[in-house]
mmCIF file of C-alpha atoms in Angstrom:
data_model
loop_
_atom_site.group_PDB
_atom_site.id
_atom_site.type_symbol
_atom_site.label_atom_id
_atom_site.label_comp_id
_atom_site.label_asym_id
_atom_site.label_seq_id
_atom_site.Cartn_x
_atom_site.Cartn_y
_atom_site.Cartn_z
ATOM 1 C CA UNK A 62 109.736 71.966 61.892
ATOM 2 C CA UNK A 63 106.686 74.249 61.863
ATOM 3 C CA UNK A 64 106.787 73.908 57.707
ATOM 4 C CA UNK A 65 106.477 69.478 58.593
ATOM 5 C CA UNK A 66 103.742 70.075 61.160
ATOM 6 C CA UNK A 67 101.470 71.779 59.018
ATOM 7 C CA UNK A 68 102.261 69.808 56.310
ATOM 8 C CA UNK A 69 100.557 66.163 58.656
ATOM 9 C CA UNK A 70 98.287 68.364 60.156
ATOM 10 C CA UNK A 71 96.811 69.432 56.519
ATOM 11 C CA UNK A 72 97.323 65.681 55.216
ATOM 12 C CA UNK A 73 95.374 64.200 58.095
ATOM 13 C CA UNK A 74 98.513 62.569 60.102
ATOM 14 C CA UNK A 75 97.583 64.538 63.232
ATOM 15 C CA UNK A 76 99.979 62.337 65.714
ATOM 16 C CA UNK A 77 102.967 63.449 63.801
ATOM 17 C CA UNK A 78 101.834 66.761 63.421
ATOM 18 C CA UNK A 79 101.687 66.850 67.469
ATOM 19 C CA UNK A 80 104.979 65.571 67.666
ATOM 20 C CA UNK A 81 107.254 68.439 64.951
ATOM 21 C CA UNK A 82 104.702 70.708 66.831
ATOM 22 C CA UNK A 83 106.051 69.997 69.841
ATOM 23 C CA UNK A 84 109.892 70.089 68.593
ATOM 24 C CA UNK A 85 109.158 73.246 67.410
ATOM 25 C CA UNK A 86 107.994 74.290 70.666
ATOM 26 C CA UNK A 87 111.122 72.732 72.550
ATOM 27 C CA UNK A 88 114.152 74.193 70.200
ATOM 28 C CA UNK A 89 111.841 77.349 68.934
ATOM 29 C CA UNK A 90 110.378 78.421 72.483
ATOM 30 C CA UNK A 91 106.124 78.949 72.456
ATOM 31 C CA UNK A 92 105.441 80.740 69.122
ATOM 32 C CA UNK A 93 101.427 81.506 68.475
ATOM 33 C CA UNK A 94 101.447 79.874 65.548
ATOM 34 C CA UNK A 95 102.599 76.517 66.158
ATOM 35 C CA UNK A 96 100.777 76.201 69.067
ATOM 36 C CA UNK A 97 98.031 77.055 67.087
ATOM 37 C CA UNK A 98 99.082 73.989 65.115
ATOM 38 C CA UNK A 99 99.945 71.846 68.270
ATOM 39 C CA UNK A 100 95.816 72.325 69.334
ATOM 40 C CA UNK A 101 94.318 71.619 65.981
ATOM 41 C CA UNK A 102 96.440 68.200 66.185
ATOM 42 C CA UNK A 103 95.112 67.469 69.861
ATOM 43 C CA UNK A 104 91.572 68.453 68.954
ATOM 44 C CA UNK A 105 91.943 66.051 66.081
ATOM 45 C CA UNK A 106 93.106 63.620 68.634
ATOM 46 C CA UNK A 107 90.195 64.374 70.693
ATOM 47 C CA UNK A 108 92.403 65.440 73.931
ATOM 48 C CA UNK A 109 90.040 68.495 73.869
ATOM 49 C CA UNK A 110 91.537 70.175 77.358
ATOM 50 C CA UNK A 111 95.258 69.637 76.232
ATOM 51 C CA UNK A 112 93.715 71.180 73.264
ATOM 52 C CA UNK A 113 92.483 73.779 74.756
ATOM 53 C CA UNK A 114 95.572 75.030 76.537
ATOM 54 C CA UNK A 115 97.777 75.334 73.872
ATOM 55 C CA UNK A 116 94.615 77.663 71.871
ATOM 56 C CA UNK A 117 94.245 79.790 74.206
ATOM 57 C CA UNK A 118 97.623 80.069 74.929
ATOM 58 C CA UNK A 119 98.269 80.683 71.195
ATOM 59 C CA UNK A 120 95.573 83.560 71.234
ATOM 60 C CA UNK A 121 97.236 84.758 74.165
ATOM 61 C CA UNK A 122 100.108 85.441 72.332
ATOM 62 C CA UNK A 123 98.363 87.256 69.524
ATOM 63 C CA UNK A 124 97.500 85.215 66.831
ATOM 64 C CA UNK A 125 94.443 86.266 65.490
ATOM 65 C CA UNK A 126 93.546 83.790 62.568
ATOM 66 C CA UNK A 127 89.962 82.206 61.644
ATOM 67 C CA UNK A 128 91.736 78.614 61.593
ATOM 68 C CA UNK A 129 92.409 79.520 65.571
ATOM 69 C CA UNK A 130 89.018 80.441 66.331
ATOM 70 C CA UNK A 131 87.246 77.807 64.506
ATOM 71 C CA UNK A 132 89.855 75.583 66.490
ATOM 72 C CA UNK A 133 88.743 76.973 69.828
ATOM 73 C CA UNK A 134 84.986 76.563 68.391
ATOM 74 C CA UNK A 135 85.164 72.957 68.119
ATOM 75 C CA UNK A 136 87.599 72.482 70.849
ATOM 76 C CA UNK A 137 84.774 74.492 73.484
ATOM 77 C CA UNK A 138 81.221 72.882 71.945
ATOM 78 C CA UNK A 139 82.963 68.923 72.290
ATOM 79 C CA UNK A 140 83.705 70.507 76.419
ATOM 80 C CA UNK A 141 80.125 71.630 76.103
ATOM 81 C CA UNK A 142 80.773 75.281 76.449
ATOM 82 C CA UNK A 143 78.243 76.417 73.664
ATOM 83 C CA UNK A 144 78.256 79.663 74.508
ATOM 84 C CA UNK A 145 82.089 80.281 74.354
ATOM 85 C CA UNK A 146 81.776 77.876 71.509
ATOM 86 C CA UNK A 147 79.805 80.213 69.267
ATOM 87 C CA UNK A 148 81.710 83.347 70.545
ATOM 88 C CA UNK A 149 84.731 82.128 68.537
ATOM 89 C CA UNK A 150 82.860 80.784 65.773
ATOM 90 C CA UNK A 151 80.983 84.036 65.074
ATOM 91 C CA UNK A 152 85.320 85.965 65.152
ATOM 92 C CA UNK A 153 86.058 82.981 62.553
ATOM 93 C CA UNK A 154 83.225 83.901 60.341
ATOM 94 C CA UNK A 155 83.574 88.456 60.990
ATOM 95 C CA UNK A 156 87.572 87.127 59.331
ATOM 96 C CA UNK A 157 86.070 84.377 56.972
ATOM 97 C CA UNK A 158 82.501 85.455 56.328
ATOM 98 C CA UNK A 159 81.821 83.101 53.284
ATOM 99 C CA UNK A 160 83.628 79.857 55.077
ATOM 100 C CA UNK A 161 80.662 77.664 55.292
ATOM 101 C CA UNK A 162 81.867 75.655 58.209
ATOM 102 C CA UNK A 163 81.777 78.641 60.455
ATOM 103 C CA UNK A 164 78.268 79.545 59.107
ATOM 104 C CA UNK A 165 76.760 75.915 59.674
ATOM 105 C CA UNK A 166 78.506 75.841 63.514
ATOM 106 C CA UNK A 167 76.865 78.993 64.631
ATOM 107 C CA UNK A 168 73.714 78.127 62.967
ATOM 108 C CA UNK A 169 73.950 74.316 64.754
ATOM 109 C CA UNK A 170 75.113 75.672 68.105
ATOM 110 C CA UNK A 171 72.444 79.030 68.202
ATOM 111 C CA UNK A 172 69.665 75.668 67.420
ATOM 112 C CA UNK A 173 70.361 74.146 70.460
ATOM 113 C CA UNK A 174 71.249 77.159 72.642
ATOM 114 C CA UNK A 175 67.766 77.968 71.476
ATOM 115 C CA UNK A 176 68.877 81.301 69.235
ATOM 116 C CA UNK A 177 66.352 80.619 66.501
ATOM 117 C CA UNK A 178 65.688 83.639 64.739
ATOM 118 C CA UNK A 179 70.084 83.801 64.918
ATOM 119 C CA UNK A 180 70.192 80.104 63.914
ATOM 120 C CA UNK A 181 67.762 81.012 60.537
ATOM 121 C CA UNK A 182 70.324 83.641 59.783
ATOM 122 C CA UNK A 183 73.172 81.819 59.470
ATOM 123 C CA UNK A 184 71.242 78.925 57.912
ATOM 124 C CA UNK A 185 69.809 81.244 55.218
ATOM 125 C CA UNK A 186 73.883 82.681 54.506
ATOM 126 C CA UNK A 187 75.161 79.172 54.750
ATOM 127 C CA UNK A 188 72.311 78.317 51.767
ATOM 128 C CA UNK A 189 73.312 81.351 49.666
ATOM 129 C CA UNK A 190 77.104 79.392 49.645
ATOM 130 C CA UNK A 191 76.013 75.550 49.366
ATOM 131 C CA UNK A 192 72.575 75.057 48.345
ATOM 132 C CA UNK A 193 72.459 71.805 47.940
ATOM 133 C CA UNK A 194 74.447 70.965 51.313
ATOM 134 C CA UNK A 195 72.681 67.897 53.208
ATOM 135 C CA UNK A 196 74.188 69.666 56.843
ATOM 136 C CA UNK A 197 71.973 72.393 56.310
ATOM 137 C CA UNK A 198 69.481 70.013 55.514
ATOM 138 C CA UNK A 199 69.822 68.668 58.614
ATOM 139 C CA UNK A 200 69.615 71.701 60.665
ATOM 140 C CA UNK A 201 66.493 72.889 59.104
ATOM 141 C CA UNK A 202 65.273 69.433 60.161
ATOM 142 C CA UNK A 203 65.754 71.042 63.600
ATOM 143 C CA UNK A 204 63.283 73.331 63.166
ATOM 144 C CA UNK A 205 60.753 70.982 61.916
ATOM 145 C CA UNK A 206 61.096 68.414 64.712
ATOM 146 C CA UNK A 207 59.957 71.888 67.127
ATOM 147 C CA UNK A 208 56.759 71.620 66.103
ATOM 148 C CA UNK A 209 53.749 69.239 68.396
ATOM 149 C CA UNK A 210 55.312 65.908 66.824
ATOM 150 C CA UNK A 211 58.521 66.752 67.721
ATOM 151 C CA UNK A 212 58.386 67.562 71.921
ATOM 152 C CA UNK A 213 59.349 65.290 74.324
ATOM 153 C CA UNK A 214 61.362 63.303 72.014
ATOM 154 C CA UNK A 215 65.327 62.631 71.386
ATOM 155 C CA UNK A 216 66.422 62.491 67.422
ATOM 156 C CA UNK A 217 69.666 61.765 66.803
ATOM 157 C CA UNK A 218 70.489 64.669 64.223
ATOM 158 C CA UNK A 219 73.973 65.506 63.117
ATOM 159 C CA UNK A 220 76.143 62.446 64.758
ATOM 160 C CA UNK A 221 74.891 64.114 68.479
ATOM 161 C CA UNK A 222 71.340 63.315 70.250
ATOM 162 C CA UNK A 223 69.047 66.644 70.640
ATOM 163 C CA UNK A 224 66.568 66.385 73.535
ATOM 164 C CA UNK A 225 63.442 68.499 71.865
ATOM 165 C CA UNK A 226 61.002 69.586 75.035
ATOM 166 C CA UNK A 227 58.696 72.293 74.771
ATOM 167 C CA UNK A 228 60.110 74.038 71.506
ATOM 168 C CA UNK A 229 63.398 73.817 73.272
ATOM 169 C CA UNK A 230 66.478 71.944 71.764
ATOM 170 C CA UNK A 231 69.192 70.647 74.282
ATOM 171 C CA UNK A 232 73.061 70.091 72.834
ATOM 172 C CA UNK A 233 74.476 66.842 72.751
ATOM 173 C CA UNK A 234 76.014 66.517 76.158
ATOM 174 C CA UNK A 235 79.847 67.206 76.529
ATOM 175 C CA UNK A 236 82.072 64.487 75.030
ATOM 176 C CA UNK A 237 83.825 61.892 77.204
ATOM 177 C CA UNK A 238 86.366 60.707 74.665
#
């Protein structure tokens, strides 16, 4: 059952995914893996606090796995807790330090937390991976939007509206999917 939930999960058919993961769960008992499994399916889903549960509950129970942090990364920034957000990012990327998805998601969340000089760091690693890569294209769009032109004024950057206001950039506010 585990082997058939990661199996949807990795080809996309998160609803079935959720549903061996929750066999699993009901003949197998709470294992930290599958729930691991079971909260990348409802993030997918976008039931981000159901989500939530079952990652944290997986961590709980020791699993200690990039794929669960970058889970609990994305699962916290759509809540709008950036700063727990970036906490787990940052573990995914000490395990997976070349994964550019971790990279860009600090850099992105450290922009609008207002973490510059942190935010350039992780840009400038994400570049020595992907140069070419329009996301980071994107992000250094950020920084250019900071500048006299820029305050005062909402861009839509990266599928979520940043309020720029006195060399400050605001997050997208949580998601009510």
């Amino acid at each position: 059952l585990d082997m058939l939930a990661r199996f949807f999960l990795r080809y996309n058919h998160f609803s079935a995914a959720l549903k061996f993961a929750n066999c699993s769960i009901f003949i197998f008992g709470k294992k930290s893996y599958i729930l691991a499994i079971k909260g990348s399916a409802l993030n997918t889903l976008k039931r981000y606090d159901e989500a939530l549960v079952s990652l944290e509950e997986s961590q709980k129970l020791g699993y200690d796995h990039p794929f669960l942090y970058a889970n609990l990364g994305y699962c916290n920034s759509y809540l709008g807790n950036y700063e727990k957000a970036l906490d787990y990012f940052k573990l995914a990327s000490e395990i997976e330090p070349n994964e550019f998805g971790h990279l860009y998601n600090i850099s992105k969340i450290s922009i609008g937390l207002g973490n510059y000089d942190e935010a350039l760091y992780y840009i400038n690693k994400a570049r020595e991976l992907n140069e070419n890569d329009e996301l980071l294209d994107e992000l250094i769009h950020l920084f250019d939007i900071l500048g006299e032109n820029g305050i005062g004024t909402d861009k839509n950057i990266g599928g979520g509206k940043f309020t720029v206001d006195k060399a400050n950039i605001s997050l997208p506010d949580k998601k009510s999917d």
